[in-house]
Amino acid sequence: MGALALMMAASPGIAGAQIVIGQTAGFSGAVAAGVGETTDGAKLYIEMVNGRGGVHGQKIELVSMDDKFDPKLAAENAQKLVEDKNVLALFLTRGTPHNQAIVPILDKHGVPLIGPSTGAMVLHQPVLKHVFNVRATYQREAEKAVTHLASMGITRIGIVLADDSFGADGLAGAQKGLAAANLTPSVLEKFNRAKPDFSAITPKIVQANVQAVMMIASGQAVVDGLKAFRAAGSNAQIVTLSNNASGGFVKSLGENSRGVIVAQVFPYERSIAYPMVKEAQELAKAKSGGEVSPAMLEGFAAAKVLVEALRRAGPKPTREKIQLALEGMRKFDLGGLEVSYSPEDHTGLGFADLSIIGNDGKFKR
């Protein structure tokens, strides 16, 4: 697909859709599997709302553009969506440097961004006026993961990260976990996000005989790194963050998937004890008979926040009204999880957990 090709990610070609929401994300490239699943989760909820008449009688149309996971293209897409498509809000934009590139456009035009698909701390602190996070931070995930490894008696931990703002962010959380356990990384190596190459890193992982490797990277880079480590004889436990919590990521790992630990920022996708999970499961089953993945839950939760903000913004929503609606949202129940915002706090949820990929290729808690 061309970078500028429009993809109607929710209810294509809605006649007379009056609420237009924009999204730019890597529908092709390294994170395509996760982006697809996250957007599918959002579509489950948006299409249900549209099927019931929309919000205040107005249907929601999600206009999605493929930025190929390129920060420069993400900013260009966001500008087109804001200036040419006149979207009321941006939604589920993927990637840390990508969202950083979009923020100046939000500020210039007063456009709220709901549910950026990243746990970057730079989008939480200091508070960015127009960014409303839904999911927990990467730092919280990484710290929890390292703390878990240390509690299992694992002391030789390697950290391999993409050399960008996402990698640095995850590293900060991992280092908090290491410090709490009085540990230092046995290996700490960065690689070029655009052109991952593990040929120099792999021997260091083997020589240090690490017991676990935390990979702070996206999709295919983790797949390639793990493959290189295994080929060189390392049996280290692999740990990665929730940006890889998709069924597509598991498939791409192939025979190396079993036993990989993946952090999660939403409840177990098969736990109907959470009303939100049960609702998503029922909608997915009714639509295609399919199952819900962790990535889909992220999109589903973000869509619930979006719809509630539109509802509170009234029958004639504007960018400013949506902004005010979000800042006034207190203890909004997503279905077992509560989201609160204020002018001083746009963090959203703090939920973090760990899962492991089982023999059946599914995440287990």
Tab-separated table of N, CA, C and O in Angstrom, residues 37 44 269-270 280-281 284-285 288-294 296 361-362:
chain	number	residue	atom	x	y	z
A	37	GLU	N	-3.752	-5.710	14.637
A	37	GLU	CA	-4.568	-6.260	15.718
A	37	GLU	C	-5.115	-5.171	16.637
A	37	GLU	O	-6.269	-5.226	17.069
A	44	LEU	N	-13.775	-3.250	16.624
A	44	LEU	CA	-14.826	-4.031	17.278
A	44	LEU	C	-15.795	-3.111	18.014
A	44	LEU	O	-17.019	-3.248	17.909
A	269	GLU	N	-6.461	-11.822	28.247
A	269	GLU	CA	-7.471	-11.699	27.193
A	269	GLU	C	-8.521	-12.814	27.207
A	269	GLU	O	-9.494	-12.763	26.449
A	270	ARG	N	-8.331	-13.813	28.076
A	270	ARG	CA	-9.354	-14.856	28.197
A	270	ARG	C	-9.996	-14.856	29.592
A	270	ARG	O	-10.669	-15.810	29.965
A	280	ALA	N	-15.360	-7.641	24.766
A	280	ALA	CA	-14.534	-7.749	23.560
A	280	ALA	C	-14.628	-9.154	22.972
A	280	ALA	O	-14.738	-9.324	21.750
A	281	GLN	N	-14.582	-10.158	23.843
A	281	GLN	CA	-14.689	-11.548	23.385
A	281	GLN	C	-16.001	-11.782	22.639
A	281	GLN	O	-16.028	-12.390	21.560
A	284	ALA	N	-16.019	-10.035	19.241
A	284	ALA	CA	-15.124	-10.705	18.291
A	284	ALA	C	-15.754	-12.000	17.779
A	284	ALA	O	-15.675	-12.319	16.586
A	285	LYS	N	-16.378	-12.732	18.686
A	285	LYS	CA	-17.006	-13.996	18.310
A	285	LYS	C	-18.170	-13.757	17.356
A	285	LYS	O	-18.356	-14.468	16.364
A	288	SER	N	-16.535	-12.465	13.731
A	288	SER	CA	-15.797	-13.385	12.862
A	288	SER	C	-15.543	-14.747	13.484
A	288	SER	O	-14.928	-15.605	12.857
A	289	GLY	N	-15.997	-14.918	14.715
A	289	GLY	CA	-15.733	-16.172	15.404
A	289	GLY	C	-14.319	-16.270	15.926
A	289	GLY	O	-13.884	-17.306	16.414
A	290	GLY	N	-13.576	-15.152	15.833
A	290	GLY	CA	-12.172	-15.148	16.232
A	290	GLY	C	-11.970	-14.886	17.711
A	290	GLY	O	-12.919	-14.618	18.453
A	291	GLU	N	-10.707	-14.979	18.131
A	291	GLU	CA	-10.345	-14.733	19.518
A	291	GLU	C	-9.770	-13.329	19.676
A	291	GLU	O	-9.389	-12.681	18.701
A	292	VAL	N	-9.700	-12.885	20.910
A	292	VAL	CA	-9.157	-11.565	21.227
A	292	VAL	C	-7.701	-11.710	21.640
A	292	VAL	O	-7.355	-12.585	22.428
A	293	SER	N	-6.830	-10.867	21.102
A	293	SER	CA	-5.406	-10.862	21.478
A	293	SER	C	-5.138	-9.689	22.415
A	293	SER	O	-5.950	-8.758	22.513
A	294	PRO	N	-4.001	-9.697	23.128
A	294	PRO	CA	-3.666	-8.547	23.976
A	294	PRO	C	-3.640	-7.237	23.195
A	294	PRO	O	-4.097	-6.207	23.682
A	296	MET	N	-5.372	-6.461	20.600
A	296	MET	CA	-6.754	-6.065	20.324
A	296	MET	C	-7.377	-5.391	21.539
A	296	MET	O	-8.131	-4.422	21.406
A	361	GLY	N	1.281	-21.589	21.263
A	361	GLY	CA	1.426	-20.298	20.609
A	361	GLY	C	0.538	-19.220	21.209
A	361	GLY	O	0.354	-18.157	20.604
A	362	LYS	N	-0.002	-19.475	22.394
A	362	LYS	CA	-0.864	-18.491	23.046
A	362	LYS	C	-0.202	-17.949	24.309
A	362	LYS	O	0.599	-18.623	24.937
